[in-house]
């Protein structure tokens, strides 16, 4: 495959009418910010960026230094370009309007600046997740209410995975494309065209230590996978759990699988573990664009009507036939 850079790919997408100049600029700015985050992540202890920041985020979770660094990089990269009307981050309670000093644009950007940050100090892959919505027409000073759009309204979604290589995965709805960072050139190269998720799989990802807290349909589904060829599925399955959503989803996008962070009785009052607006929605858009499925177990994730910026949802996503089986088990009760 000829070496096409992200910039060239985006210009060609724009020429095909698949994205506006402003959306192309937005994606290029996010990609540049991701490169700066990748530099900090890869330096680790050498740059004194490991460990706790000494502060908590709005989720009440202790922030890692790199959580704060990644958040600042994304905000500073995006606030001046004129492509955004406002931003929202997992790390910040309130939405962040574009200040009066800068021009405003047509898009709303949401992100989890460093997902899986509990893995940083043990050198396991982490990532950045982002979601792009349109700012409602005629709204010049967006509020949180203007972000309350279902995932089906996203115009773009993507993630970066900081692993053995740094990869950027992107969809504007017409397929999923992957780009690998050439560190010598400082460019993202188009290495994965039209990524697709196989409809069947033998690999599942779930934090099995929560089994006693799951609802019955999930206990039934996972019990059948564990029973393997001696059970109703008649074949053996394998399990993986990185505890970094970006890494687990990237494996599924690359070779299939099902990822589950279902509702459990420990967190019923919170609504789930993963956040809808900047984790579940962008990953659901990517997974569906790759031929997979993404559900809360009871509802398509992209159909969920948000009511709060940091709300959480149960997540079941990946190989279509497995997700549909989990949904069927929820319907059967
Ligand atoms: P647990 C990381 O903190 C995260 O939000 C996701 O990236 C990951 O899938 C999940 O939480 C891991 O949760 O309970 O296994 O630590």
Short mmCIF file of N, CA and C in Angstrom, two decimals, residues 113-258:
data_model
loop_
_atom_site.label_atom_id
_atom_site.label_comp_id
_atom_site.label_asym_id
_atom_site.label_seq_id
_atom_site.Cartn_x
_atom_site.Cartn_y
_atom_site.Cartn_z
N UNK A 113 -9.07 12.20 27.81
CA UNK A 113 -7.70 12.48 27.36
C UNK A 113 -6.73 11.31 27.55
N UNK A 114 -6.91 10.56 28.63
CA UNK A 114 -6.02 9.41 28.82
C UNK A 114 -6.80 8.29 29.50
N UNK A 115 -7.38 7.42 28.66
CA UNK A 115 -8.20 6.34 29.20
C UNK A 115 -7.31 5.17 29.64
N UNK A 116 -7.65 4.59 30.79
CA UNK A 116 -6.87 3.46 31.28
C UNK A 116 -5.65 3.90 32.08
N UNK A 117 -5.72 5.15 32.58
CA UNK A 117 -4.49 5.72 33.17
C UNK A 117 -4.00 4.94 34.38
N UNK A 118 -4.85 4.07 34.95
CA UNK A 118 -4.35 3.26 36.08
C UNK A 118 -3.26 2.29 35.58
N UNK A 119 -3.16 2.13 34.26
CA UNK A 119 -2.15 1.21 33.71
C UNK A 119 -0.81 1.89 33.44
N UNK A 120 -0.79 3.23 33.54
CA UNK A 120 0.41 3.95 33.11
C UNK A 120 1.64 3.53 33.92
N UNK A 121 1.48 3.48 35.25
CA UNK A 121 2.64 3.23 36.10
C UNK A 121 3.16 1.81 35.95
N UNK A 122 2.35 0.93 35.30
CA UNK A 122 2.84 -0.45 35.08
C UNK A 122 3.09 -0.68 33.59
N UNK A 123 3.19 0.41 32.84
CA UNK A 123 3.63 0.38 31.44
C UNK A 123 2.77 -0.47 30.53
N UNK A 124 1.45 -0.39 30.74
CA UNK A 124 0.51 -1.11 29.86
C UNK A 124 -0.19 -0.07 28.99
N UNK A 125 -0.58 -0.47 27.78
CA UNK A 125 -1.16 0.47 26.81
C UNK A 125 -2.30 1.29 27.40
N UNK A 126 -2.29 2.58 27.06
CA UNK A 126 -3.40 3.49 27.41
C UNK A 126 -3.82 4.19 26.12
N UNK A 127 -4.82 5.06 26.22
CA UNK A 127 -5.29 5.69 24.98
C UNK A 127 -6.01 7.00 25.21
N UNK A 128 -6.34 7.63 24.11
CA UNK A 128 -7.15 8.87 24.09
C UNK A 128 -8.38 8.58 23.23
N UNK A 129 -9.56 8.96 23.72
CA UNK A 129 -10.80 8.72 22.97
C UNK A 129 -11.45 10.07 22.67
N UNK A 130 -11.95 10.25 21.44
CA UNK A 130 -12.62 11.53 21.16
C UNK A 130 -13.88 11.33 20.33
N UNK A 131 -14.79 12.28 20.51
CA UNK A 131 -16.09 12.24 19.83
C UNK A 131 -16.40 13.65 19.32
N UNK A 132 -16.98 13.75 18.13
CA UNK A 132 -17.29 15.06 17.53
C UNK A 132 -18.78 15.15 17.24
N UNK A 133 -19.40 16.21 17.78
CA UNK A 133 -20.81 16.51 17.51
C UNK A 133 -20.89 17.85 16.80
N UNK A 134 -22.04 18.14 16.17
CA UNK A 134 -22.26 19.47 15.63
C UNK A 134 -22.84 20.35 16.73
N UNK A 135 -22.38 21.60 16.78
CA UNK A 135 -23.04 22.55 17.68
C UNK A 135 -24.40 22.88 17.07
N UNK A 136 -25.47 22.84 17.86
CA UNK A 136 -26.80 23.11 17.30
C UNK A 136 -26.83 24.46 16.56
N UNK A 137 -27.51 24.51 15.44
CA UNK A 137 -27.57 25.73 14.61
C UNK A 137 -28.07 26.91 15.43
N UNK A 138 -27.39 28.04 15.23
CA UNK A 138 -27.82 29.27 15.88
C UNK A 138 -27.34 29.42 17.31
N UNK A 139 -26.62 28.42 17.81
CA UNK A 139 -26.14 28.49 19.19
C UNK A 139 -24.70 29.03 19.18
N UNK A 140 -24.53 30.23 19.71
CA UNK A 140 -23.17 30.81 19.69
C UNK A 140 -22.47 30.60 21.04
N UNK A 141 -23.28 30.34 22.08
CA UNK A 141 -22.66 30.11 23.40
C UNK A 141 -23.20 28.79 23.94
N UNK A 142 -22.67 27.66 23.47
CA UNK A 142 -23.22 26.36 23.87
C UNK A 142 -23.13 26.12 25.37
N UNK A 143 -24.15 25.43 25.88
CA UNK A 143 -24.15 25.00 27.28
C UNK A 143 -24.09 23.47 27.29
N UNK A 144 -24.08 22.90 28.48
CA UNK A 144 -24.06 21.43 28.56
C UNK A 144 -25.25 20.83 27.84
N UNK A 145 -26.37 21.51 27.87
CA UNK A 145 -27.59 20.98 27.21
C UNK A 145 -27.36 20.77 25.71
N UNK A 146 -26.51 21.61 25.09
CA UNK A 146 -26.25 21.47 23.65
C UNK A 146 -25.41 20.24 23.33
N UNK A 147 -24.76 19.68 24.36
CA UNK A 147 -23.98 18.45 24.17
C UNK A 147 -24.88 17.22 24.29
N UNK A 148 -26.11 17.39 24.81
CA UNK A 148 -26.95 16.22 25.10
C UNK A 148 -27.57 15.67 23.82
N UNK A 149 -26.75 15.16 22.94
CA UNK A 149 -27.17 14.58 21.66
C UNK A 149 -26.87 13.07 21.69
N UNK A 150 -27.72 12.24 21.09
CA UNK A 150 -27.44 10.80 21.07
C UNK A 150 -26.20 10.50 20.24
N UNK A 151 -25.58 9.36 20.50
CA UNK A 151 -24.35 8.99 19.80
C UNK A 151 -24.54 8.91 18.29
N UNK A 152 -25.80 8.68 17.86
CA UNK A 152 -26.05 8.61 16.40
C UNK A 152 -25.84 9.96 15.73
N UNK A 153 -25.75 11.03 16.53
CA UNK A 153 -25.54 12.38 15.96
C UNK A 153 -24.06 12.69 15.76
N UNK A 154 -23.18 11.80 16.22
CA UNK A 154 -21.74 12.08 16.07
C UNK A 154 -21.38 12.19 14.59
N UNK A 155 -20.49 13.14 14.26
CA UNK A 155 -20.01 13.28 12.87
C UNK A 155 -18.65 12.61 12.69
N UNK A 156 -17.97 12.35 13.79
CA UNK A 156 -16.68 11.66 13.73
C UNK A 156 -16.40 11.08 15.12
N UNK A 157 -15.57 10.04 15.14
CA UNK A 157 -15.13 9.46 16.42
C UNK A 157 -13.79 8.80 16.17
N UNK A 158 -12.99 8.71 17.23
CA UNK A 158 -11.70 8.07 17.06
C UNK A 158 -11.03 7.82 18.38
N UNK A 159 -9.93 7.12 18.31
CA UNK A 159 -9.09 6.94 19.49
C UNK A 159 -7.65 6.78 19.07
N UNK A 160 -6.77 7.07 20.00
CA UNK A 160 -5.35 6.77 19.83
C UNK A 160 -5.01 5.70 20.85
N UNK A 161 -4.23 4.71 20.44
CA UNK A 161 -3.75 3.71 21.40
C UNK A 161 -2.23 3.83 21.47
N UNK A 162 -1.73 4.12 22.68
CA UNK A 162 -0.29 4.28 22.93
C UNK A 162 0.23 2.93 23.37
N UNK A 163 0.59 2.11 22.37
CA UNK A 163 1.05 0.75 22.64
C UNK A 163 2.45 0.57 22.07
N UNK A 164 2.81 -0.66 21.68
CA UNK A 164 4.12 -0.86 21.05
C UNK A 164 4.31 0.13 19.88
N UNK A 165 3.20 0.40 19.17
CA UNK A 165 3.23 1.53 18.23
C UNK A 165 2.08 2.45 18.65
N UNK A 166 2.17 3.70 18.22
CA UNK A 166 1.03 4.61 18.47
C UNK A 166 0.16 4.60 17.23
N UNK A 167 -1.13 4.24 17.44
CA UNK A 167 -2.04 4.17 16.30
C UNK A 167 -3.23 5.08 16.55
N UNK A 168 -3.68 5.70 15.48
CA UNK A 168 -4.87 6.55 15.52
C UNK A 168 -5.95 5.88 14.68
N UNK A 169 -7.11 5.65 15.29
CA UNK A 169 -8.23 5.00 14.60
C UNK A 169 -9.32 6.04 14.42
N UNK A 170 -9.88 6.10 13.22
CA UNK A 170 -10.80 7.19 12.90
C UNK A 170 -11.97 6.71 12.05
N UNK A 171 -13.18 7.25 12.35
CA UNK A 171 -14.29 7.06 11.44
C UNK A 171 -15.08 8.35 11.33
N UNK A 172 -15.55 8.63 10.12
CA UNK A 172 -16.52 9.72 9.94
C UNK A 172 -17.85 9.08 9.51
N UNK A 173 -17.92 7.76 9.79
CA UNK A 173 -19.18 7.04 9.54
C UNK A 173 -19.14 6.15 8.31
N UNK A 174 -18.11 6.32 7.46
CA UNK A 174 -18.10 5.53 6.20
C UNK A 174 -16.99 4.50 6.23
N UNK A 175 -16.85 3.78 7.35
CA UNK A 175 -15.75 2.83 7.44
C UNK A 175 -14.74 3.31 8.48
N UNK A 176 -13.85 2.42 8.86
CA UNK A 176 -12.90 2.73 9.93
C UNK A 176 -11.49 2.61 9.36
N UNK A 177 -10.68 3.63 9.64
CA UNK A 177 -9.32 3.64 9.10
C UNK A 177 -8.30 3.80 10.22
N UNK A 178 -7.16 3.12 10.08
CA UNK A 178 -6.11 3.17 11.10
C UNK A 178 -4.83 3.78 10.54
N UNK A 179 -4.18 4.57 11.41
CA UNK A 179 -2.95 5.27 11.02
C UNK A 179 -1.89 4.98 12.08
N UNK A 180 -0.68 4.65 11.63
CA UNK A 180 0.41 4.36 12.55
C UNK A 180 1.41 5.50 12.55
N UNK A 181 1.82 5.93 13.75
CA UNK A 181 2.73 7.07 13.86
C UNK A 181 4.15 6.68 13.47
N UNK A 182 4.65 7.37 12.42
CA UNK A 182 6.07 7.21 12.04
C UNK A 182 6.82 8.26 12.86
N UNK A 183 7.48 7.81 13.91
CA UNK A 183 8.07 8.76 14.86
C UNK A 183 9.21 9.55 14.24
N UNK A 184 9.90 8.96 13.26
CA UNK A 184 11.01 9.70 12.63
C UNK A 184 10.46 10.87 11.80
N UNK A 185 9.35 10.59 11.10
CA UNK A 185 8.77 11.65 10.25
C UNK A 185 7.85 12.55 11.07
N UNK A 186 7.29 11.96 12.17
CA UNK A 186 6.31 12.73 12.94
C UNK A 186 4.97 12.76 12.22
N UNK A 187 4.76 11.77 11.34
CA UNK A 187 3.50 11.71 10.57
C UNK A 187 2.74 10.42 10.87
N UNK A 188 1.41 10.53 10.84
CA UNK A 188 0.57 9.32 10.89
C UNK A 188 0.44 8.78 9.47
N UNK A 189 0.73 7.50 9.27
CA UNK A 189 0.66 6.85 7.96
C UNK A 189 -0.53 5.91 7.93
N UNK A 190 -1.29 5.96 6.83
CA UNK A 190 -2.49 5.13 6.65
C UNK A 190 -2.07 3.67 6.48
N UNK A 191 -2.21 2.89 7.55
CA UNK A 191 -1.74 1.49 7.53
C UNK A 191 -2.88 0.47 7.56
N UNK A 192 -4.06 0.90 7.97
CA UNK A 192 -5.19 -0.04 8.08
C UNK A 192 -6.41 0.57 7.39
N UNK A 193 -6.77 0.04 6.22
CA UNK A 193 -7.93 0.56 5.48
C UNK A 193 -9.16 -0.29 5.79
N UNK A 194 -10.30 0.39 5.95
CA UNK A 194 -11.59 -0.32 6.09
C UNK A 194 -11.53 -1.49 7.07
N UNK A 195 -11.21 -1.18 8.31
CA UNK A 195 -11.10 -2.21 9.36
C UNK A 195 -12.49 -2.80 9.63
N UNK A 196 -12.57 -4.11 9.74
CA UNK A 196 -13.88 -4.73 10.00
C UNK A 196 -13.77 -5.75 11.14
N UNK A 197 -14.87 -5.89 11.88
CA UNK A 197 -14.90 -6.82 13.02
C UNK A 197 -15.63 -8.09 12.59
N UNK A 198 -14.99 -9.25 12.69
CA UNK A 198 -15.68 -10.51 12.32
C UNK A 198 -16.97 -10.68 13.14
N UNK A 199 -18.01 -11.23 12.51
CA UNK A 199 -19.31 -11.32 13.20
C UNK A 199 -19.28 -12.35 14.33
N UNK A 200 -18.37 -13.32 14.23
CA UNK A 200 -18.23 -14.34 15.29
C UNK A 200 -16.84 -14.25 15.91
N UNK A 201 -16.70 -14.77 17.11
CA UNK A 201 -15.41 -14.71 17.79
C UNK A 201 -15.31 -15.82 18.82
N UNK A 202 -14.07 -16.06 19.27
CA UNK A 202 -13.91 -16.98 20.40
C UNK A 202 -13.27 -16.27 21.59
N UNK A 203 -13.22 -14.95 21.53
CA UNK A 203 -12.50 -14.19 22.57
C UNK A 203 -13.43 -13.19 23.25
N UNK A 204 -13.44 -13.20 24.58
CA UNK A 204 -14.28 -12.25 25.32
C UNK A 204 -13.43 -11.50 26.33
N UNK A 205 -13.88 -10.27 26.61
CA UNK A 205 -13.15 -9.38 27.53
C UNK A 205 -14.13 -8.86 28.57
N UNK A 206 -13.86 -9.18 29.83
CA UNK A 206 -14.71 -8.71 30.93
C UNK A 206 -13.91 -8.83 32.22
N UNK A 207 -14.21 -7.96 33.20
CA UNK A 207 -13.53 -8.07 34.50
C UNK A 207 -14.27 -9.13 35.31
N UNK A 208 -13.77 -10.35 35.25
CA UNK A 208 -14.49 -11.52 35.81
C UNK A 208 -14.61 -11.46 37.33
N UNK A 209 -13.84 -10.58 37.97
CA UNK A 209 -13.94 -10.51 39.44
C UNK A 209 -15.29 -9.93 39.88
N UNK A 210 -16.03 -9.36 38.93
CA UNK A 210 -17.34 -8.78 39.28
C UNK A 210 -18.48 -9.77 39.10
N UNK A 211 -18.16 -11.03 38.76
CA UNK A 211 -19.21 -11.98 38.38
C UNK A 211 -20.36 -12.02 39.36
N UNK A 212 -20.14 -12.01 40.63
CA UNK A 212 -21.25 -12.19 41.59
C UNK A 212 -22.17 -10.97 41.64
N UNK A 213 -21.71 -9.85 41.04
CA UNK A 213 -22.52 -8.62 41.03
C UNK A 213 -23.30 -8.44 39.73
N UNK A 214 -23.04 -9.31 38.69
CA UNK A 214 -23.71 -9.11 37.41
C UNK A 214 -25.19 -9.47 37.47
N UNK A 215 -25.93 -8.98 36.51
CA UNK A 215 -27.33 -9.39 36.34
C UNK A 215 -27.37 -10.80 35.72
N UNK A 216 -28.49 -11.47 35.90
CA UNK A 216 -28.60 -12.88 35.47
C UNK A 216 -28.27 -13.12 33.99
N UNK A 217 -28.72 -12.28 33.06
CA UNK A 217 -28.41 -12.56 31.65
C UNK A 217 -26.91 -12.58 31.37
N UNK A 218 -26.16 -11.73 32.06
CA UNK A 218 -24.70 -11.68 31.85
C UNK A 218 -24.06 -12.89 32.51
N UNK A 219 -24.54 -13.25 33.71
CA UNK A 219 -24.01 -14.47 34.36
C UNK A 219 -24.25 -15.69 33.48
N UNK A 220 -25.43 -15.73 32.85
CA UNK A 220 -25.76 -16.87 31.96
C UNK A 220 -24.81 -16.90 30.77
N UNK A 221 -24.64 -15.71 30.13
CA UNK A 221 -23.81 -15.63 28.92
C UNK A 221 -22.37 -16.02 29.22
N UNK A 222 -21.78 -15.41 30.25
CA UNK A 222 -20.38 -15.70 30.57
C UNK A 222 -20.23 -17.14 31.05
N UNK A 223 -21.23 -17.65 31.81
CA UNK A 223 -21.17 -19.05 32.26
C UNK A 223 -21.09 -20.00 31.09
N UNK A 224 -21.82 -19.70 30.01
CA UNK A 224 -21.79 -20.56 28.82
C UNK A 224 -20.43 -20.50 28.12
N UNK A 225 -19.83 -19.29 28.10
CA UNK A 225 -18.50 -19.17 27.47
C UNK A 225 -17.47 -19.98 28.27
N UNK A 226 -17.60 -19.90 29.62
CA UNK A 226 -16.64 -20.62 30.48
C UNK A 226 -16.82 -22.14 30.36
N UNK A 227 -18.07 -22.57 30.11
CA UNK A 227 -18.35 -24.02 29.98
C UNK A 227 -17.74 -24.58 28.70
N UNK A 228 -17.51 -23.69 27.72
CA UNK A 228 -16.81 -24.10 26.50
C UNK A 228 -17.47 -25.26 25.78
N UNK A 229 -16.63 -26.21 25.27
CA UNK A 229 -17.19 -27.29 24.43
C UNK A 229 -18.06 -28.26 25.23
N UNK A 230 -17.97 -28.22 26.56
CA UNK A 230 -18.82 -29.10 27.38
C UNK A 230 -20.19 -28.47 27.65
N UNK A 231 -20.34 -27.20 27.25
CA UNK A 231 -21.57 -26.49 27.56
C UNK A 231 -22.41 -26.23 26.31
N UNK A 232 -23.43 -25.39 26.43
CA UNK A 232 -24.38 -25.16 25.32
C UNK A 232 -23.74 -24.53 24.08
N UNK A 233 -22.58 -23.86 24.25
CA UNK A 233 -21.97 -23.26 23.05
C UNK A 233 -21.20 -24.29 22.24
N UNK A 234 -20.82 -25.41 22.86
CA UNK A 234 -20.17 -26.49 22.14
C UNK A 234 -18.79 -26.17 21.60
N UNK A 235 -18.19 -25.06 22.07
CA UNK A 235 -16.81 -24.75 21.65
C UNK A 235 -16.14 -23.95 22.75
N UNK A 236 -14.81 -23.97 22.76
CA UNK A 236 -14.06 -23.27 23.81
C UNK A 236 -13.86 -21.80 23.43
N UNK A 237 -13.75 -20.97 24.46
CA UNK A 237 -13.52 -19.54 24.28
C UNK A 237 -12.25 -19.14 25.02
N UNK A 238 -11.74 -17.95 24.71
CA UNK A 238 -10.53 -17.44 25.36
C UNK A 238 -10.88 -16.10 26.00
N UNK A 239 -10.17 -15.68 27.04
CA UNK A 239 -10.48 -14.42 27.71
C UNK A 239 -9.28 -13.49 27.72
N UNK A 240 -9.52 -12.23 27.52
CA UNK A 240 -8.50 -11.19 27.63
C UNK A 240 -9.10 -10.03 28.42
N UNK A 241 -8.33 -9.39 29.33
CA UNK A 241 -8.82 -8.18 30.00
C UNK A 241 -7.62 -7.28 30.30
N UNK A 242 -7.46 -6.20 29.54
CA UNK A 242 -6.32 -5.30 29.73
C UNK A 242 -6.65 -4.25 30.80
N UNK A 243 -7.96 -4.02 31.02
CA UNK A 243 -8.40 -2.95 31.94
C UNK A 243 -8.01 -1.58 31.38
N UNK A 244 -7.92 -1.51 30.07
CA UNK A 244 -7.75 -0.25 29.35
C UNK A 244 -8.67 -0.37 28.15
N UNK A 245 -9.81 0.35 28.20
CA UNK A 245 -10.85 0.13 27.17
C UNK A 245 -10.28 0.27 25.77
N UNK A 246 -9.40 1.28 25.58
CA UNK A 246 -8.87 1.50 24.22
C UNK A 246 -8.10 0.27 23.75
N UNK A 247 -7.30 -0.32 24.64
CA UNK A 247 -6.50 -1.50 24.23
C UNK A 247 -7.41 -2.69 23.95
N UNK A 248 -8.42 -2.90 24.79
CA UNK A 248 -9.33 -4.04 24.57
C UNK A 248 -10.15 -3.83 23.30
N UNK A 249 -10.65 -2.61 23.08
CA UNK A 249 -11.45 -2.37 21.87
C UNK A 249 -10.57 -2.48 20.63
N UNK A 250 -9.32 -2.01 20.74
CA UNK A 250 -8.43 -2.08 19.55
C UNK A 250 -8.18 -3.53 19.15
N UNK A 251 -8.01 -4.41 20.15
CA UNK A 251 -7.82 -5.84 19.84
C UNK A 251 -9.04 -6.38 19.11
N UNK A 252 -10.23 -5.97 19.60
CA UNK A 252 -11.48 -6.46 19.00
C UNK A 252 -11.65 -5.90 17.58
N UNK A 253 -11.30 -4.64 17.39
CA UNK A 253 -11.38 -4.04 16.04
C UNK A 253 -10.41 -4.76 15.09
N UNK A 254 -9.30 -5.23 15.64
CA UNK A 254 -8.25 -5.84 14.82
C UNK A 254 -8.53 -7.32 14.53
N UNK A 255 -9.06 -8.09 15.55
CA UNK A 255 -9.24 -9.53 15.30
C UNK A 255 -10.57 -10.08 15.81
N UNK A 256 -11.48 -9.20 16.22
CA UNK A 256 -12.78 -9.68 16.71
C UNK A 256 -12.77 -9.88 18.21
N UNK A 257 -13.97 -10.13 18.75
CA UNK A 257 -14.11 -10.33 20.20
C UNK A 257 -15.33 -9.58 20.70
N UNK A 258 -15.63 -9.81 21.98
CA UNK A 258 -16.70 -9.06 22.62
C UNK A 258 -16.15 -8.46 23.89
#
